[in-house]
Coordinates of C-alpha atoms in Angstrom, one line a residue:
M1 CA 8.8 -77.7 -6.7
F2 CA 9.8 -77.8 -3.0
S3 CA 6.7 -75.6 -2.0
N4 CA 4.4 -77.9 -4.0
S5 CA 5.8 -81.0 -2.3
L6 CA 5.5 -79.4 1.1
I7 CA 1.9 -78.5 0.5
L8 CA 1.2 -82.1 -0.6
C9 CA 2.8 -83.6 2.5
I10 CA 0.9 -81.2 4.8
A11 CA -2.4 -82.1 3.0
V12 CA -1.7 -85.8 3.5
L13 CA -0.9 -85.1 7.2
F14 CA -4.0 -83.1 7.7
N15 CA -6.2 -85.8 6.1
A16 CA -4.6 -88.4 8.3
I17 CA -5.4 -86.4 11.4
I18 CA -9.0 -86.1 10.3
D19 CA -9.3 -89.8 9.6
I20 CA -7.7 -90.8 13.0
G21 CA -9.7 -88.1 14.9
K22 CA -6.8 -87.1 17.1
I23 CA -4.5 -84.1 17.0
P24 CA -0.9 -84.6 18.1
T25 CA -0.2 -83.4 21.6
E26 CA 2.6 -81.1 20.4
W27 CA 0.1 -79.1 18.3
K28 CA -2.2 -78.5 21.3
Q29 CA 0.3 -76.3 23.2
G30 CA 1.3 -72.7 22.7
L31 CA 3.6 -70.4 24.6
I32 CA 2.5 -67.1 26.1
I33 CA 5.3 -64.7 27.0
P34 CA 4.0 -61.6 28.8
I35 CA 6.2 -58.5 28.2
Y36 CA 5.8 -56.0 31.0
Q37 CA 2.6 -54.9 32.8
G38 CA 1.6 -52.5 35.5
A39 CA 4.6 -50.7 36.9
G40 CA 7.1 -52.3 34.5
K41 CA 7.5 -55.6 36.3
P42 CA 6.6 -59.0 34.8
K43 CA 3.7 -60.4 36.8
D44 CA 3.6 -63.9 35.4
S45 CA 6.1 -66.3 34.1
C46 CA 5.8 -68.2 30.8
Q47 CA 2.9 -70.6 30.9
W48 CA 1.4 -73.1 28.5
F49 CA -2.2 -73.2 27.4
S50 CA -4.2 -75.8 25.5
V51 CA -5.6 -75.5 22.0
H52 CA -8.5 -77.9 21.5
Q53 CA -9.3 -77.1 17.8
C54 CA -8.1 -75.2 14.7
V55 CA -4.4 -74.2 14.5
R56 CA -2.5 -72.5 17.2
Q57 CA -1.3 -68.9 16.6
G58 CA 2.4 -68.5 15.9
G59 CA 3.1 -72.1 15.0
V60 CA 5.5 -72.9 12.2
L61 CA 3.0 -75.0 10.3
S62 CA -0.1 -72.9 11.3
T63 CA -0.1 -70.9 8.0
F64 CA 0.0 -74.0 5.8
L65 CA -2.5 -75.9 7.9
Y66 CA -4.9 -73.0 7.8
L67 CA -4.7 -72.8 4.0
V68 CA -5.6 -76.5 3.8
F69 CA -8.3 -76.0 6.4
I70 CA -10.0 -73.1 4.6
N71 CA -9.4 -74.2 1.0
D72 CA -12.7 -76.1 0.6
L73 CA -14.7 -73.1 1.8
I74 CA -13.2 -70.9 -0.9
N75 CA -13.8 -73.5 -3.6
D76 CA -17.4 -73.9 -2.6
L77 CA -18.0 -70.1 -2.6
E78 CA -16.5 -69.7 -6.1
L79 CA -18.8 -72.5 -7.4
N80 CA -21.9 -70.9 -5.8
S81 CA -21.2 -67.5 -7.5
P82 CA -20.4 -68.2 -11.2
N83 CA -21.2 -64.6 -12.3
S84 CA -18.5 -62.9 -10.3
G85 CA -15.0 -62.8 -11.7
V86 CA -12.4 -61.1 -13.9
L87 CA -11.8 -62.2 -17.5
G88 CA -13.6 -65.5 -17.0
V89 CA -11.8 -66.4 -13.8
R90 CA -14.2 -66.8 -10.9
S91 CA -13.2 -64.6 -8.0
S92 CA -16.2 -64.2 -5.7
C93 CA -14.2 -64.7 -2.5
P94 CA -10.9 -62.9 -2.4
S95 CA -9.2 -63.6 0.9
L96 CA -6.1 -62.9 2.9
A97 CA -5.5 -65.2 5.9
D98 CA -8.7 -65.2 7.9
D99 CA -10.2 -62.1 6.2
L100 CA -12.8 -63.1 3.6
S101 CA -14.6 -60.9 1.1
F102 CA -17.8 -62.0 -0.7
I103 CA -18.5 -60.5 -4.2
S104 CA -21.9 -61.0 -5.8
T105 CA -24.1 -59.4 -8.4
S106 CA -27.4 -59.6 -6.5
P107 CA -28.6 -59.6 -2.9
A108 CA -29.9 -63.1 -3.0
Q109 CA -26.6 -64.4 -4.3
L110 CA -24.7 -62.7 -1.5
Q111 CA -27.1 -64.4 1.0
R112 CA -26.3 -67.8 -0.5
L113 CA -22.6 -67.1 0.0
L114 CA -23.2 -66.1 3.6
D115 CA -25.3 -69.3 4.2
G116 CA -22.5 -71.4 2.7
A117 CA -19.9 -69.8 4.9
Y118 CA -22.0 -70.3 8.0
S119 CA -22.7 -74.0 7.2
Y120 CA -19.0 -74.5 6.8
S121 CA -18.2 -72.9 10.1
C122 CA -20.8 -75.1 11.8
K123 CA -19.3 -78.2 10.3
W124 CA -15.7 -77.4 11.3
R125 CA -16.7 -75.7 14.7
F126 CA -15.4 -72.2 14.3
K127 CA -17.3 -68.9 14.4
F128 CA -17.4 -65.8 12.2
N129 CA -17.6 -62.4 13.9
A130 CA -20.6 -60.8 12.3
S131 CA -20.2 -57.6 14.3
K132 CA -17.0 -56.9 12.4
S133 CA -18.6 -57.6 9.0
C134 CA -20.7 -55.3 6.8
V135 CA -22.3 -55.1 3.4
L136 CA -21.2 -52.5 0.8
T137 CA -23.5 -51.9 -2.1
F138 CA -21.9 -50.5 -5.3
S139 CA -24.4 -49.1 -7.8
A140 CA -24.7 -46.4 -10.4
K141 CA -24.2 -42.7 -9.5
C142 CA -27.8 -41.9 -10.0
N143 CA -29.0 -44.7 -7.7
N144 CA -28.5 -43.4 -4.1
K145 CA -31.3 -45.5 -2.6
K146 CA -30.2 -47.8 0.2
S147 CA -31.0 -51.5 -0.4
E148 CA -34.0 -52.8 1.7
F149 CA -32.6 -56.4 1.6
L150 CA -31.4 -57.8 5.0
W151 CA -28.5 -60.1 5.1
Y152 CA -27.9 -62.7 7.8
L153 CA -24.8 -64.7 8.9
G154 CA -26.5 -67.5 10.8
Q155 CA -29.0 -65.7 13.1
T156 CA -27.0 -62.4 13.2
E157 CA -27.9 -59.6 10.8
V158 CA -25.0 -58.2 8.8
P159 CA -25.3 -54.4 8.7
Q160 CA -25.1 -52.3 5.6
K161 CA -22.7 -49.4 5.6
E162 CA -21.3 -46.8 3.3
S163 CA -17.6 -47.4 4.0
Y164 CA -15.5 -50.1 5.5
N165 CA -11.8 -50.5 6.4
H166 CA -10.6 -53.6 4.6
L167 CA -7.0 -54.6 5.3
G168 CA -6.1 -51.1 6.3
I169 CA -7.7 -49.5 3.2
T170 CA -11.0 -47.6 3.6
I171 CA -13.4 -48.6 0.8
H172 CA -16.5 -46.4 0.1
S173 CA -19.6 -47.7 -1.6
K174 CA -19.6 -44.7 -4.0
C175 CA -15.8 -45.0 -4.6
K176 CA -15.1 -41.7 -2.8
L177 CA -11.7 -41.1 -1.4
S178 CA -12.4 -38.4 1.1
V179 CA -12.9 -40.8 4.0
A180 CA -9.8 -42.8 3.0
I181 CA -7.6 -39.7 2.7
S182 CA -8.9 -38.3 6.0
D183 CA -8.0 -41.6 7.8
A184 CA -4.6 -41.6 6.1
C185 CA -3.8 -38.1 7.4
K186 CA -4.9 -39.1 10.9
K187 CA -2.6 -42.1 10.8
G188 CA 0.2 -39.9 9.5
K189 CA -0.2 -37.4 12.4
K190 CA -0.2 -40.2 14.9
S191 CA 3.0 -41.6 13.4
Y192 CA 4.6 -38.2 13.4
F193 CA 3.8 -37.3 17.0
A194 CA 4.9 -40.8 18.1
L195 CA 8.5 -39.8 17.1
S196 CA 9.3 -37.6 20.1
D197 CA 12.6 -36.4 18.7
I198 CA 11.1 -34.9 15.6
G199 CA 10.5 -31.2 16.2
S200 CA 13.7 -30.7 18.3
K201 CA 15.8 -27.8 17.2
Y202 CA 18.9 -29.9 17.8
L203 CA 17.9 -32.5 15.2
N204 CA 19.6 -32.3 11.8
P205 CA 17.0 -31.6 9.0
A206 CA 18.4 -34.6 7.0
T207 CA 17.6 -36.8 10.0
V208 CA 14.1 -35.4 10.2
S209 CA 13.6 -36.0 6.5
H210 CA 14.8 -39.6 6.8
L211 CA 12.5 -40.4 9.7
Y212 CA 9.5 -38.7 7.9
K213 CA 10.1 -40.7 4.7
C214 CA 10.7 -44.0 6.5
V215 CA 8.1 -43.9 9.3
V216 CA 5.4 -41.3 8.5
L217 CA 4.9 -41.4 4.8
P218 CA 4.4 -45.3 4.5
S219 CA 1.5 -45.0 6.9
V220 CA -0.1 -42.2 4.9
F221 CA 0.5 -43.6 1.4
Y222 CA -0.6 -47.2 2.2
G223 CA -2.9 -48.1 -0.7
C224 CA -2.3 -44.8 -2.5
E225 CA -1.8 -46.7 -5.8
L226 CA -5.6 -47.2 -5.8
W227 CA -6.4 -43.5 -5.4
S228 CA -7.6 -43.0 -9.0
N229 CA -10.3 -40.3 -8.6
M230 CA -8.8 -37.7 -6.3
T231 CA -10.4 -34.3 -6.1
S232 CA -8.8 -31.0 -5.5
S233 CA -10.1 -31.0 -1.9
D234 CA -8.5 -34.4 -1.3
L235 CA -5.2 -33.2 -2.6
Q236 CA -5.5 -30.1 -0.5
Q237 CA -6.0 -32.2 2.6
L238 CA -2.8 -34.1 2.0
N239 CA -0.9 -31.0 1.2
T240 CA -2.1 -29.4 4.4
F241 CA -0.9 -32.4 6.4
Q242 CA 2.7 -32.4 4.9
H243 CA 3.0 -28.6 5.2
F244 CA 2.1 -28.8 8.9
V245 CA 4.7 -31.6 9.5
C246 CA 7.4 -29.7 7.7
K247 CA 6.9 -26.4 9.6
N248 CA 6.4 -28.1 13.0
A249 CA 9.5 -30.3 12.5
L250 CA 11.6 -27.2 11.6
E251 CA 9.9 -25.0 14.2
L252 CA 8.9 -22.5 11.5
P253 CA 6.0 -20.1 11.8
K254 CA 2.7 -21.0 10.2
L255 CA 2.9 -18.2 7.7
C256 CA 6.2 -19.4 6.3
R257 CA 6.0 -20.5 2.6
S258 CA 5.1 -24.2 2.4
D259 CA 7.2 -24.9 -0.7
I260 CA 10.3 -23.5 1.1
S261 CA 9.7 -25.7 4.2
E262 CA 9.4 -28.8 1.9
S263 CA 12.6 -28.0 0.1
L264 CA 14.5 -27.6 3.4
L265 CA 13.6 -31.2 4.2
N266 CA 14.3 -32.3 0.6
L267 CA 10.7 -33.5 0.2
Q268 CA 8.7 -33.9 -3.0
P269 CA 5.2 -32.4 -3.2
I270 CA 2.4 -34.8 -2.2
S271 CA 1.1 -35.1 -5.8
A272 CA 4.6 -36.0 -7.1
E273 CA 5.1 -38.6 -4.4
I274 CA 1.7 -40.3 -5.2
D275 CA 2.5 -40.3 -8.9
T276 CA 5.9 -41.9 -8.2
R277 CA 4.4 -44.7 -6.2
K278 CA 1.7 -45.3 -8.9
L279 CA 4.4 -45.6 -11.6
L280 CA 6.4 -48.1 -9.4
F281 CA 3.2 -50.1 -8.9
F282 CA 2.5 -50.0 -12.7
G283 CA 6.1 -51.2 -13.3
R284 CA 5.6 -54.2 -11.0
L285 CA 2.4 -55.1 -12.8
C286 CA 4.2 -54.9 -16.2
R287 CA 7.0 -57.2 -15.0
L288 CA 4.5 -60.0 -13.9
D289 CA 4.2 -63.2 -15.9
Y290 CA 1.5 -63.0 -18.6
D291 CA -0.3 -66.0 -17.0
A292 CA -0.8 -64.0 -13.7
L293 CA -4.4 -62.7 -13.2
P294 CA -3.3 -59.1 -12.4
K295 CA -1.3 -59.0 -15.7
K296 CA -4.3 -60.3 -17.7
N297 CA -6.6 -57.8 -16.0
L298 CA -4.1 -55.0 -16.9
S299 CA -3.8 -56.1 -20.5
H300 CA -7.6 -56.2 -20.8
S301 CA -7.9 -52.7 -19.3
V302 CA -5.3 -51.3 -21.7
D303 CA -7.1 -52.8 -24.7
V304 CA -10.4 -51.3 -23.6
L305 CA -8.9 -47.9 -23.0
Y306 CA -7.1 -48.1 -26.4
A307 CA -10.4 -49.0 -28.2
R308 CA -12.2 -46.1 -26.5
F309 CA -9.3 -43.7 -27.5
V310 CA -9.4 -44.9 -31.1
G311 CA -13.2 -44.6 -31.2
Q312 CA -13.2 -41.1 -29.8
A313 CA -10.5 -40.0 -32.3
K314 CA -12.5 -41.3 -35.2
R315 CA -15.7 -39.5 -34.0
N316 CA -13.7 -36.2 -33.6
N317 CA -12.0 -36.5 -37.0
P318 CA -14.2 -38.5 -39.4
S319 CA -11.9 -37.6 -42.3
S320 CA -9.1 -39.9 -40.9
L321 CA -11.3 -43.0 -41.6

């Protein structure tokens, strides 16, 4: 109740500012605090800078004001794409903060969404960065032909790519996981080598295991709940990464048995760790309210899988009918 009342008050305040045409002076200022630059000495003191439009970064009300600011755009995009959604719920524009994703069933429909977003940005005087945007085309396995349609955001062409890093998760147009897992292993190695104490012979193995589980593994397994079609080569790449970390941290030779090095650090195999995180994610979905869209989508998927299982069982054993 309190959150709804707060949103209503902020919406009224936002509309009042639009009607008056003047932003309060307190909202036009933001504080910059430089940490340390150059040789480790602060070069500049704290200074104020002016914000002439939009919401200032780091403000207490900035998040709520931005939601009010961008809400009309999301509503317009959903109305312009009626064929995209889940279980009758339109979801053509999933968004997180200032990161927008457009979902459409045809190239022309996607162009209409881009035109609508560009018109909204011109109206409210902000700019999209087309250089950080791209188009992913999902099609049947037999269709490997690249689309000849060209998409534009204003006057700038939006390139078409095979993969894109969206919110830290690499998405491939053919739903392949090789690129995502390769990026995950690279992030894991960076996190591992950033911990300078790991690999020291004076460090307790329990401490090494704790640091690896709390710092390195979260960077590797971010989004692993969506890894639904892993191949043997993908799993081998992840196993190679963990075996390297274990042997390097314990200063063991490369020819040492990998399962022994994992057991010394009390680590589960990579496949078991991924399955554990998937089960935890499934449990969170099951505990959601039935009115939640993810819960409805889960129930629908379970019903479809059950119907397929029953149909296949009847085909394999007609006498059971």
